[in-house]
């Protein structure tokens, strides 16, 4: 599978709302701990995407989308939050790396992270931070990409089914 990754403009986010909604619902239904609990509806997912639209419009949050090059199908997204306090203009928070359950283990997440990190470096960010479920496949991806583990926090979040999960924090220096 060939993957194309693009930084979205606000109009693309609005225009793809149905696709992004289905991706988010699919990831939550597959058990991804990305901030939502089951049952999780398409209305809630649409509200999420609509809600962050203002941040995208202001340039406080950037979103990349990965698509199958041949079919154009949405395979995943990742976000970079750069609208941070005045004393943190040099860093960004990576959020909501999502890959469709049907597209996992095919390099989609790696392609999304490569695009995000490249953009962050090109725009002068020096430090990126993120968190992920402790013991998840994402941990291996981040380590492979040179992220440094800060450490786990027990019972930091919940899986969609309401059971607790530990979260591991990572950072990456871009200088």
C-alpha atoms as one frame of an Amber mdcrd trajectory, in Angstrom:
protein
   0.000   0.000   0.000   1.290   3.421  -0.944   0.483   6.227   1.497   0.268
   9.962   0.862   0.422  12.321   3.846  -0.747  15.933   3.680  -1.021  18.796
   6.126  -4.687  19.794   6.014  -6.018  23.273   5.627  -9.208  24.170   7.524
 -11.387  23.721   4.423 -10.139  20.149   3.956 -11.026  19.344   7.543 -14.536
  20.743   7.089 -14.954  19.004   3.736 -13.809  15.647   5.077 -15.857  15.734
   8.260 -17.707  12.495   7.473 -14.457  10.604   6.812 -12.775  11.945   9.926
 -15.853  11.081  11.962 -15.823   7.457  10.734 -12.072   7.172  11.429 -12.461
   8.395  15.004 -15.429   6.141  15.733 -13.581   3.149  14.255 -10.494   3.786
  16.376 -12.500   4.173  19.590 -14.543   1.042  18.799 -11.245  -0.822  18.279
 -10.182   0.155  21.813  -7.900   3.153  21.202  -7.418   5.256  24.324  -7.591
   8.643  22.632  -9.854  10.488  25.021 -13.283   8.930  24.515 -15.413   6.294
  26.237 -17.803   3.729  24.787 -20.443   3.873  23.663 -19.145   6.551  21.303
 -21.434   7.923  18.622 -20.865   9.532  15.269 -22.475  12.676  16.691 -19.831
  12.836  19.426 -17.068  12.239  16.889 -18.410  14.939  14.568 -18.652  17.323
  17.541 -14.993  16.617  18.356 -13.801  17.426  14.832 -16.049  20.475  14.598
 -14.849  21.648  18.003 -11.182  21.625  17.073 -11.927  23.333  13.771 -11.510
  26.740  15.392  -8.060  25.779  16.645  -7.123  24.686  13.124  -8.499  27.960
  11.713  -6.358  29.975  14.177  -3.264  27.886  13.472  -3.136  26.618  17.068
  -3.538  22.991  15.948  -2.262  21.315  12.786  -3.653  18.084  11.364  -2.071
  15.675   8.907  -4.086  13.076   7.027  -2.729   9.864   5.513  -4.552   8.504
   2.493  -4.181   5.453   0.333  -2.493   6.867  -2.753  -4.499   4.683  -5.146
  -8.000   4.895  -3.658  -7.822   8.159  -1.698  -9.263   6.411   1.372  -8.488
   8.067   4.697  -6.113   5.817   6.636  -5.146   7.955   9.609  -4.457  11.344
  11.138  -2.161  12.989  13.657  -2.294  16.407  15.288   0.284  18.906  16.484
  -0.852  21.426  19.072   1.216  24.588  18.820  -1.161  27.087  20.434   0.634
  26.866  23.768   1.386  29.416  26.519   3.700  32.326  25.732   6.651  30.694
  27.481   6.471  27.617  25.208   6.744  28.870  21.605   9.554  26.388  20.973
   7.563  23.191  21.501   4.519  21.268  20.353   2.251  18.571  21.738   1.590
  15.574  19.494  -1.989  14.379  19.898  -4.479  11.826  18.645  -2.378   9.660
  16.340  -5.128   7.534  14.769  -4.809   4.784  12.194  -7.824   2.941  10.838
  -7.950  -0.565  12.309  -7.898  -1.905   8.725  -4.659  -0.056   7.917  -2.543
  -0.825  10.982   0.953  -2.317  10.734   1.424  -0.909   7.216   3.598   2.133
   7.950   0.771   4.676   8.175   1.621   5.867  11.694   5.312   6.113  10.811
   4.508   8.197   7.703   2.266  10.516   9.724   4.900  10.994  12.419   7.641
  11.597   9.825   5.578  14.371   8.214   4.717  15.963  11.564   8.312  15.861
  12.823   9.664  17.258   9.552   7.216  20.163   9.623   7.966  20.858  13.280
  11.699  20.950  12.579  11.253  23.170   9.491   9.140  25.665  11.432  11.669
  25.994  14.251  10.132  23.887  16.979  12.811  22.376  19.204  10.891  20.011
  21.473   7.918  17.724  20.947   6.044  15.822  23.655   3.405  13.103  23.600
   1.848  10.381  25.687   0.638   6.915  24.798  -0.784   3.844  26.466   1.976
   2.009  28.316   2.857  -1.225  26.544   1.043  -0.263  23.333   2.464  -0.870
  19.847   2.840   2.909  19.561   5.636   2.825  22.156   7.815   0.788  19.788
   7.107   3.220  16.956   8.116   6.227  19.044  11.298   4.564  20.274  12.214
   3.588  16.707  11.759   7.220  15.680  14.137   8.419  18.421  11.650   9.546
  21.048  12.901   9.446  24.636  10.746   7.930  27.365  10.170  10.191  30.354
   8.195   7.568  32.228   4.821   6.005  32.922   1.997   7.339  35.054  -0.211
   4.555  36.455  -3.965   4.857  35.885  -3.543   8.102  33.947  -6.430   7.496
  31.544  -9.167   5.045  30.685  -9.654   2.711  27.769 -12.970   3.195  25.929
 -14.479   0.389  28.027 -13.747   2.386  31.192 -10.884   0.237  32.466  -7.803
   2.164  33.627  -4.568   2.326  31.674  -1.134   3.628  32.411   0.286   6.275
  30.124   3.922   6.732  29.171   5.230  10.195  28.330   7.864  10.779  25.651
   9.750  13.758  24.242  11.850  14.358  21.164  14.451  17.058  20.746  14.577
  18.370  17.183  17.887  20.240  17.504
